[in-house]
mmCIF file of C-alpha atoms in Angstrom:
data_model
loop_
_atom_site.group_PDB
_atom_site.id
_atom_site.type_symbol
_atom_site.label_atom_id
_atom_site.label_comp_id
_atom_site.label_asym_id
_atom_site.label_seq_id
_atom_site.Cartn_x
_atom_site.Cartn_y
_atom_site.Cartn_z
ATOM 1 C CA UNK A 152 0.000 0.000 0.000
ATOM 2 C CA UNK A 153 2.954 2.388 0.228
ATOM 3 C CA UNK A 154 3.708 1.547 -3.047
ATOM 4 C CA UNK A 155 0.352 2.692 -4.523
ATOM 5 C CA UNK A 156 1.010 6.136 -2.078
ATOM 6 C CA UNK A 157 4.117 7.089 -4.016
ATOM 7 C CA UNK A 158 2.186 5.472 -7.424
ATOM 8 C CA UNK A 159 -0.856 7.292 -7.855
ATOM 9 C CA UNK A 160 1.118 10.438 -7.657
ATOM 10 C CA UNK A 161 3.387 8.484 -10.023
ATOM 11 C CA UNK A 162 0.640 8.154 -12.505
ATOM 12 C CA UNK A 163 -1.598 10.254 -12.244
ATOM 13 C CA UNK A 164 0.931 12.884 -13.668
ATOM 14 C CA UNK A 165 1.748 10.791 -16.429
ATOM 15 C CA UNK A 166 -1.450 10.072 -17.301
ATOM 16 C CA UNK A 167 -2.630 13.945 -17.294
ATOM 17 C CA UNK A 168 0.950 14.492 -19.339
ATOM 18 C CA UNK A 169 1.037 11.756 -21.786
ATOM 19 C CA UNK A 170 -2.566 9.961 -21.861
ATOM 20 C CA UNK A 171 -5.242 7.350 -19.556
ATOM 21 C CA UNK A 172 -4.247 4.690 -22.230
ATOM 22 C CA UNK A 173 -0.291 5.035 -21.620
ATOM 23 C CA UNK A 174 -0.294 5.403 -18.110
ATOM 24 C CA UNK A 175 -2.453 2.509 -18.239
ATOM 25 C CA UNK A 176 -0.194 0.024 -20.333
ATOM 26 C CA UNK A 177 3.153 1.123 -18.908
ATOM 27 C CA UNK A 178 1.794 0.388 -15.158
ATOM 28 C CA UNK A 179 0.565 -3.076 -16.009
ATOM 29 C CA UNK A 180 3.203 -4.390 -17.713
ATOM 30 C CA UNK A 181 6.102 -2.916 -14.643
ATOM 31 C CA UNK A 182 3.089 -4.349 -12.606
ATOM 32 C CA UNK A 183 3.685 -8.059 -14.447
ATOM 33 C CA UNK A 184 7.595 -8.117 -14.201
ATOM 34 C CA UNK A 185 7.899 -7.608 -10.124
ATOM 35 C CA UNK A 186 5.054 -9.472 -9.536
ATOM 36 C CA UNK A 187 6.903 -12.610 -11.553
ATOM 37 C CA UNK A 188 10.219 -11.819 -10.268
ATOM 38 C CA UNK A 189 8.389 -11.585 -6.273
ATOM 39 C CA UNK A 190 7.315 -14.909 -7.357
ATOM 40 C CA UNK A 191 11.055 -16.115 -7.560
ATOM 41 C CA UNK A 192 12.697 -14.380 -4.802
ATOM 42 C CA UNK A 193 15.395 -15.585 -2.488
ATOM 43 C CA UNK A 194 15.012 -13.186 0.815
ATOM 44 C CA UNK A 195 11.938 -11.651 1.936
ATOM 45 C CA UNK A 196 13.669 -7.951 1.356
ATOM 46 C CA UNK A 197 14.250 -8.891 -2.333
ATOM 47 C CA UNK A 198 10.623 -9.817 -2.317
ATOM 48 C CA UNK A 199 9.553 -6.696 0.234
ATOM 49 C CA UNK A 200 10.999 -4.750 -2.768
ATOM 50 C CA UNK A 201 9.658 -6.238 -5.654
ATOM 51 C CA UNK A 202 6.416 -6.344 -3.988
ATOM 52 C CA UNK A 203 6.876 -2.452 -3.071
ATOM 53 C CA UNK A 204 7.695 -1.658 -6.776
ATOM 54 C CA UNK A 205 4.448 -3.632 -7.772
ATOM 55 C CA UNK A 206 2.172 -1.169 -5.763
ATOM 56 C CA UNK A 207 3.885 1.724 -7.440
ATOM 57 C CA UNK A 208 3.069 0.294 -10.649
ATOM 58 C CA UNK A 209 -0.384 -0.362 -9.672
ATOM 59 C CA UNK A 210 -0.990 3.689 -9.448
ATOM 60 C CA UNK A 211 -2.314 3.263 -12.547
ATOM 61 C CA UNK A 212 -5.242 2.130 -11.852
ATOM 62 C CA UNK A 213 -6.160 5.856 -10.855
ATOM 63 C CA UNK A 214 -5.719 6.174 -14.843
ATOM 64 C CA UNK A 215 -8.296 3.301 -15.410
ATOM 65 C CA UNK A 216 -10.710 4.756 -12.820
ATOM 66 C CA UNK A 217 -10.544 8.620 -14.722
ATOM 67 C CA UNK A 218 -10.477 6.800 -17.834
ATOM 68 C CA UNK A 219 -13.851 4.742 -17.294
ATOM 69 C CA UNK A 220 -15.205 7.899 -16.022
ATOM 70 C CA UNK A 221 -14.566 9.973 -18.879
ATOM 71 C CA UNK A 222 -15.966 7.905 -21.513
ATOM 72 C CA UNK A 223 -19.238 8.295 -20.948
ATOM 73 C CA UNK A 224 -21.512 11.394 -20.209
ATOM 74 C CA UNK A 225 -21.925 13.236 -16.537
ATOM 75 C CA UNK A 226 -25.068 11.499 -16.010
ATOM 76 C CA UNK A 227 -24.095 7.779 -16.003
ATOM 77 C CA UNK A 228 -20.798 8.927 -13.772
ATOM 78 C CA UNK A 229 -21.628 7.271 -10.749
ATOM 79 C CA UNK A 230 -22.544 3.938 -12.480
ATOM 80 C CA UNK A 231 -19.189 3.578 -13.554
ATOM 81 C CA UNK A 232 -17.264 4.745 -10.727
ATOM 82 C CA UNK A 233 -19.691 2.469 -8.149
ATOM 83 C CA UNK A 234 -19.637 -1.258 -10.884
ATOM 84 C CA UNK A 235 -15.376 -0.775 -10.840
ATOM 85 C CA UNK A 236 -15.897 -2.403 -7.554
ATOM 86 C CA UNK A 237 -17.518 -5.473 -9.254
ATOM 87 C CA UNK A 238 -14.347 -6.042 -11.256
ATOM 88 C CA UNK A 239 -12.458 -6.096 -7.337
ATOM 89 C CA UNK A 240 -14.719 -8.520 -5.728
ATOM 90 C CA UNK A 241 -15.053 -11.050 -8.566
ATOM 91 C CA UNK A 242 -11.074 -11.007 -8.581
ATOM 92 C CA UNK A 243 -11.283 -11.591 -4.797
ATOM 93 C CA UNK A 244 -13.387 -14.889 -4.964
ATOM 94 C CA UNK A 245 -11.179 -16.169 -8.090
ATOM 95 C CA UNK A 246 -8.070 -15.276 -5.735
ATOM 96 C CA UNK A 247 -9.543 -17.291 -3.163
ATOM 97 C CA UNK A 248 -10.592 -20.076 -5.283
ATOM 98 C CA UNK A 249 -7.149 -20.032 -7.039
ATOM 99 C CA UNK A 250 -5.236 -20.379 -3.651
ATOM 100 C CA UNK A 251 -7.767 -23.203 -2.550
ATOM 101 C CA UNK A 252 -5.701 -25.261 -5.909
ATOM 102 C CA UNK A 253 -2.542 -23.780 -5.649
ATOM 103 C CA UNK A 254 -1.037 -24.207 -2.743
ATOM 104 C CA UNK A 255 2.558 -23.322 -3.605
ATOM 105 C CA UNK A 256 2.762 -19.437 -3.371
ATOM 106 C CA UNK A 257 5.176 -19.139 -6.148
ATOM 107 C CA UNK A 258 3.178 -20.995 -8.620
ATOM 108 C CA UNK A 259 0.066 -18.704 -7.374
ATOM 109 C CA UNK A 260 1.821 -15.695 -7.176
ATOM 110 C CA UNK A 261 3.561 -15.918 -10.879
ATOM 111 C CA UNK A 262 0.091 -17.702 -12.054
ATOM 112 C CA UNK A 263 -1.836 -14.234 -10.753
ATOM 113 C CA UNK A 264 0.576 -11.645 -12.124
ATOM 114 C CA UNK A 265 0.948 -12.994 -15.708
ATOM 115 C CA UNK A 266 -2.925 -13.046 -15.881
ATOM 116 C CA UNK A 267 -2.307 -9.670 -16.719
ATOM 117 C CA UNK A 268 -1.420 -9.454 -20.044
ATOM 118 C CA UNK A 269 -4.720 -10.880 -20.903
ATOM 119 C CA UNK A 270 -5.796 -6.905 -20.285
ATOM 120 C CA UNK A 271 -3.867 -6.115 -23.288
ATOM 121 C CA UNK A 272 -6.664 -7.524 -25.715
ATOM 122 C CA UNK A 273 -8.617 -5.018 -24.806
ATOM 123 C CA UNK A 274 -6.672 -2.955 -26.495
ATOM 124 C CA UNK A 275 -9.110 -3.342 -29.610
ATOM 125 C CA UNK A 276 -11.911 -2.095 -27.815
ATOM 126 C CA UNK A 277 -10.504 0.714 -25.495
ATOM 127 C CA UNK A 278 -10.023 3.900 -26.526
ATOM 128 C CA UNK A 279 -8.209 7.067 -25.114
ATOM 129 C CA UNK A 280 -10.386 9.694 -22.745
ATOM 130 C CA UNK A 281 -11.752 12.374 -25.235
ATOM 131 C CA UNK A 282 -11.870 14.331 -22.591
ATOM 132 C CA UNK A 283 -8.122 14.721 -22.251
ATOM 133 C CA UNK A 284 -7.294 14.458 -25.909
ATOM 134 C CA UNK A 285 -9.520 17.697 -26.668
ATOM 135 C CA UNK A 286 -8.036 19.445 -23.273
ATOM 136 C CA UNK A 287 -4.463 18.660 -25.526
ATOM 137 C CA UNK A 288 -5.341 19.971 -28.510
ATOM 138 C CA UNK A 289 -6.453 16.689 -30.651
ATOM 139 C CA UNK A 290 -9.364 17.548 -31.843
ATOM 140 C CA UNK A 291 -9.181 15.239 -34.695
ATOM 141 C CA UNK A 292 -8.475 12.613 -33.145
ATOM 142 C CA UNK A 293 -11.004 13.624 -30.458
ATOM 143 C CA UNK A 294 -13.821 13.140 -32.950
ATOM 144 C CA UNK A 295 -12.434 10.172 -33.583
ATOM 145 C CA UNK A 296 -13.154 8.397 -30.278
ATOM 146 C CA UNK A 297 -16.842 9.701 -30.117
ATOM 147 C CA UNK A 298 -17.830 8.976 -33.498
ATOM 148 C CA UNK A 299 -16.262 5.200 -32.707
ATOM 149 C CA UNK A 300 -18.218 5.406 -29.427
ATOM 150 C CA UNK A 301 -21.315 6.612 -30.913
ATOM 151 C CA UNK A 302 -21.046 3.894 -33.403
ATOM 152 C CA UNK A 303 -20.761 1.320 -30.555
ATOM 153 C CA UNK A 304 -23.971 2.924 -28.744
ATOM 154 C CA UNK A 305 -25.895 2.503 -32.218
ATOM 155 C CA UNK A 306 -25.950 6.478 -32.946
ATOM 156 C CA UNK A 307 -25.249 8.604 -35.377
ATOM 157 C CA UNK A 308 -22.337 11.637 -34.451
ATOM 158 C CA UNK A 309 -23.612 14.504 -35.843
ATOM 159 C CA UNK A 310 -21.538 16.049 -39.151
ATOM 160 C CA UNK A 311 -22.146 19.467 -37.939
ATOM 161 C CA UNK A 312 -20.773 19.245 -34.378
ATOM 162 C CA UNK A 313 -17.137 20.251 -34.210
ATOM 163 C CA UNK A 314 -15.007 20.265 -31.446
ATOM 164 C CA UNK A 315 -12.615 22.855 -30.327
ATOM 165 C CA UNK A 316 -10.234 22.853 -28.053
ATOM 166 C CA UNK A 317 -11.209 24.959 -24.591
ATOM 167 C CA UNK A 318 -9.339 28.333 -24.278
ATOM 168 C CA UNK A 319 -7.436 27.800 -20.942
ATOM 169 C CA UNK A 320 -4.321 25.600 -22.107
ATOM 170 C CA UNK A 321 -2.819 25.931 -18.650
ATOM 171 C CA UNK A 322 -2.003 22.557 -17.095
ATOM 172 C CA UNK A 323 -3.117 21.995 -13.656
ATOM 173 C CA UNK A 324 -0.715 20.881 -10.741
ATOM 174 C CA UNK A 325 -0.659 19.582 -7.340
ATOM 175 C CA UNK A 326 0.318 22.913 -6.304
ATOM 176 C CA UNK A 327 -2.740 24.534 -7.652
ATOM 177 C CA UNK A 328 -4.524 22.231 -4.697
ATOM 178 C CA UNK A 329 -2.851 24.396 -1.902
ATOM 179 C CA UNK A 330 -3.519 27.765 -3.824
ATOM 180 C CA UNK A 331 -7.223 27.537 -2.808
ATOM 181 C CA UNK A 332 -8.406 27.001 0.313
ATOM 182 C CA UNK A 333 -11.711 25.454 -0.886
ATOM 183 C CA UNK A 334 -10.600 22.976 -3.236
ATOM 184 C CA UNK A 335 -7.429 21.927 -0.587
ATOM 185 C CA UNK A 336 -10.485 21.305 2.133
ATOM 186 C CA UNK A 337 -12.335 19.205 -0.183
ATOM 187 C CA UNK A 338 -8.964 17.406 -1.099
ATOM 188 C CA UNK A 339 -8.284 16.681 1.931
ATOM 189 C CA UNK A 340 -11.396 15.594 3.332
ATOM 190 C CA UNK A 341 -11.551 13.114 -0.121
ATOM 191 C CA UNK A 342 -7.994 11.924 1.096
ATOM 192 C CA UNK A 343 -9.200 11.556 4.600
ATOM 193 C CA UNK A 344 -12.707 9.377 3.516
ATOM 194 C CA UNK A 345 -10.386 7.123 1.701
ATOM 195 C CA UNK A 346 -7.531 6.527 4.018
ATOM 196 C CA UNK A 347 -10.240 5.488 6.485
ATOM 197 C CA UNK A 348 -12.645 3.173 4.317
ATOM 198 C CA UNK A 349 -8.728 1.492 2.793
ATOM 199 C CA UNK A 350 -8.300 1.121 6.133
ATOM 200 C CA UNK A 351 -11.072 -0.826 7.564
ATOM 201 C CA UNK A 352 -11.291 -2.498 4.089
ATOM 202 C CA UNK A 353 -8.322 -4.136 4.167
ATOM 203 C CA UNK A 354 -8.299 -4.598 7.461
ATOM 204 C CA UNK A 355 -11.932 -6.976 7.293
ATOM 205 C CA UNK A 356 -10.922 -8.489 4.237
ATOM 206 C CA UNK A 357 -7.624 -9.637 5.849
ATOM 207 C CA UNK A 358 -9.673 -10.575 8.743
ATOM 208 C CA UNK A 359 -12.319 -12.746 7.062
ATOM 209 C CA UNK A 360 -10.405 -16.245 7.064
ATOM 210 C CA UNK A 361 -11.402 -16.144 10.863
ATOM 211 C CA UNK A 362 -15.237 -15.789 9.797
ATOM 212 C CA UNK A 363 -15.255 -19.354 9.031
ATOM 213 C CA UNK A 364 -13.348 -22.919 9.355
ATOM 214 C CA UNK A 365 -11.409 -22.162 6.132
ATOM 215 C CA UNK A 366 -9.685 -19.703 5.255
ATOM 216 C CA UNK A 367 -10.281 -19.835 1.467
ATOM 217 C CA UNK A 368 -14.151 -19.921 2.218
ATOM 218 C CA UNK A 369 -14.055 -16.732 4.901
ATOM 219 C CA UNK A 370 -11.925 -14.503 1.937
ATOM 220 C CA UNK A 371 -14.595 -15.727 -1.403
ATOM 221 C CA UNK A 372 -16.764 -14.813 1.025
ATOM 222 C CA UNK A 373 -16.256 -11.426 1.639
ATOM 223 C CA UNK A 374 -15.716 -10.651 -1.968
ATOM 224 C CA UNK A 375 -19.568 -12.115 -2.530
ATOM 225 C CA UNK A 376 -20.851 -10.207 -0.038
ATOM 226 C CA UNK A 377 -19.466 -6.916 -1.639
ATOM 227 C CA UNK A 378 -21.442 -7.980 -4.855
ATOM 228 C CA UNK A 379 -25.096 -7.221 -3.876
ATOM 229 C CA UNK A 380 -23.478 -4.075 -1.629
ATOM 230 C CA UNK A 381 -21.935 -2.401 -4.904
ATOM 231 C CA UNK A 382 -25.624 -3.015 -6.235
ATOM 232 C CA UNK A 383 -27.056 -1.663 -3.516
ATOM 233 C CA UNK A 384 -24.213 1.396 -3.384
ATOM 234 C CA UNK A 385 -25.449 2.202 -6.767
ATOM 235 C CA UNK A 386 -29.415 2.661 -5.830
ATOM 236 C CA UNK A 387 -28.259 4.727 -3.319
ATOM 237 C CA UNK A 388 -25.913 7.425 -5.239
ATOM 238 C CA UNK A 389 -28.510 7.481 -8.340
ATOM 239 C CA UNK A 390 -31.363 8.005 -5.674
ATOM 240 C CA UNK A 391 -29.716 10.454 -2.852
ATOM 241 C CA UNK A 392 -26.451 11.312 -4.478
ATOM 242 C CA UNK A 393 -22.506 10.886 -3.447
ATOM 243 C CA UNK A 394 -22.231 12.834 0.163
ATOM 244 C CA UNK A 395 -25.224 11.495 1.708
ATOM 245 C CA UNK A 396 -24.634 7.539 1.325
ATOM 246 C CA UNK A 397 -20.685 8.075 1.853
ATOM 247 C CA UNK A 398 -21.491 9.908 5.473
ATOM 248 C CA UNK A 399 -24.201 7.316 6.249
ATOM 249 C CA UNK A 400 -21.801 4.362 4.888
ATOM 250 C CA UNK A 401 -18.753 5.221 6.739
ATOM 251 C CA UNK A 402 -21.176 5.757 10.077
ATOM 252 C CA UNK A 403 -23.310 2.717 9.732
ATOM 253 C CA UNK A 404 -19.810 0.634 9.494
ATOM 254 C CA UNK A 405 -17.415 2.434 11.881
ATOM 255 C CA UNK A 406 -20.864 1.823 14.300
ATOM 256 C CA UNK A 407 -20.275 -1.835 13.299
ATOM 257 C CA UNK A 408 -16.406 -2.000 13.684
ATOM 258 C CA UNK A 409 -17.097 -0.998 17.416
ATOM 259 C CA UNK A 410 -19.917 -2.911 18.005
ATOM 260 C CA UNK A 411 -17.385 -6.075 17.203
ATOM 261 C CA UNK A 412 -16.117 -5.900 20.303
ATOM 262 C CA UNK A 413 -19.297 -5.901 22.681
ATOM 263 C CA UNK A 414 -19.635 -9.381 21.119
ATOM 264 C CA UNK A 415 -19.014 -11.800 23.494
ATOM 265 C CA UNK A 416 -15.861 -14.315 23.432
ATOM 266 C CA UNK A 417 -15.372 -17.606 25.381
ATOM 267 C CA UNK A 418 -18.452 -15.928 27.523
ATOM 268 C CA UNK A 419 -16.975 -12.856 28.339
ATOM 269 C CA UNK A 420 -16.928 -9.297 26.597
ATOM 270 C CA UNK A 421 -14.038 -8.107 25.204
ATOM 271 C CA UNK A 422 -14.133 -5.020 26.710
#
């Protein structure tokens, strides 16, 4: 996790410099290598590393996020940021299910990072954000994506529509953040919200093999679970928005986090 610290600031400038696509495609495949050579390390500092230079390179999934984001139009948003999580918790129960077989690390560890490449035949299909190629100046190519997406949705791009590219050409920095006070609060409140939810995210899925007699079962568990709650995360935002369910969410479950340990153990509270 300090890895993906240090890589999405890593990659999210590349991607706002040189493209979602890039950033995308350079990540994974630094992401395959040191996840194959952690599978063949001889001291746990050499693999420490290697796994350390894997979270940098998986930064670029902030690229992926923007990217899915940015293909489609402000209204279906939120249905693309909330069914990412899908992806996450079907990946979770294969993991589990995978590990169940393979009980040699190595084998599942080298087995799980050369699955990767198989995201590189999507390369047919995906295109580049035209969001940032218009905010670069390529309009042409620009056009190019939407009319390709248009003909994918079964519509017809308009001739007379022309893009242009917007007047402000100044590129935006991290330093712009801490120039205004309004937009550093609401950074740092996002920051906050996900630092927390990580947190307790991790820390319950690393928790789950104790749910149950096996370990295997307790972690494809929690990844089903998250299923029908991304479903249900995405009535919510359509119906009430983003800040309501997020302050309700993160209540509801720090509530339950706490309530964990009023639950009696060998017949006596924890606390």
């Amino acid at each position: 996790m300090l890895g993906v610290l240090f890589g999405a600031l890593l990659y999210g400038s590349i991607s706002d410099r040189y493209g979602r696509l890039k950033a995308i495609y350079i990540g994974l495949a630094f992401t395959i290598i040191a996840g194959c050579a952690s599978s063949v390390a001889t001291s746990v500092y050499m693999y420490a590393f290697l796994r350390l230079l894997v979270g940098i390179n998986l930064g670029c999934s902030i690229a992926l996020y923007v990217l899915s984001v940015e293909i489609v139009g402000a209204t279906e948003r939120h249905i693309m940021s909330v069914l990412g999580s899908v992806g996450f918790a079907i990946g979770i129960i294969v993991y589990a299910a995978l590990g169940y077989f393979i009980r040699n690390w190595r084998i599942l560890s080298m087995l799980t990072s050369a699955s990767g490449f198989t995201f590189y035949a999507f390369h047919l299909v995906l295109v580049e954000s035209p969001r940032w190629l218009l905010s670069h100046g390529h309009t042409a190519r620009a056009e190019k994506v939407l009319r390709k997406i248009a003909l994918g949705n079964g519509k017809h791009y308009p001739a007379h529509v022309s893009l242009k590219r917007p007047v402000s050409t100044k590129q935006a920095t991290l330093l712009d953040v801490y120039g205004n006070a309004l937009l550093l609060r609401w950074t740092l409140i996002q920051v906050y919200s996900w630092c927390v939810n990580s947190t307790v995210y991790y820390g319950l899925t690393l928790a789950a093999g104790d749910l149950v007699s096996s370990l295997y079962m307790g972690i494809a568990l929690s990844g089903v679970i998250e299923i029908p709650a991304v479903v249900f995360t995405l009535y919510l935002v359509k119906r009430f928005g983003r800040r309501l369910p997020l302050c309700l969410c993160m209540l509801l479950g720090g509530t339950s986090c706490i309530a964990i340990y009023l639950i009696p153990v060998t017949g006596e509270p924890c606390i």
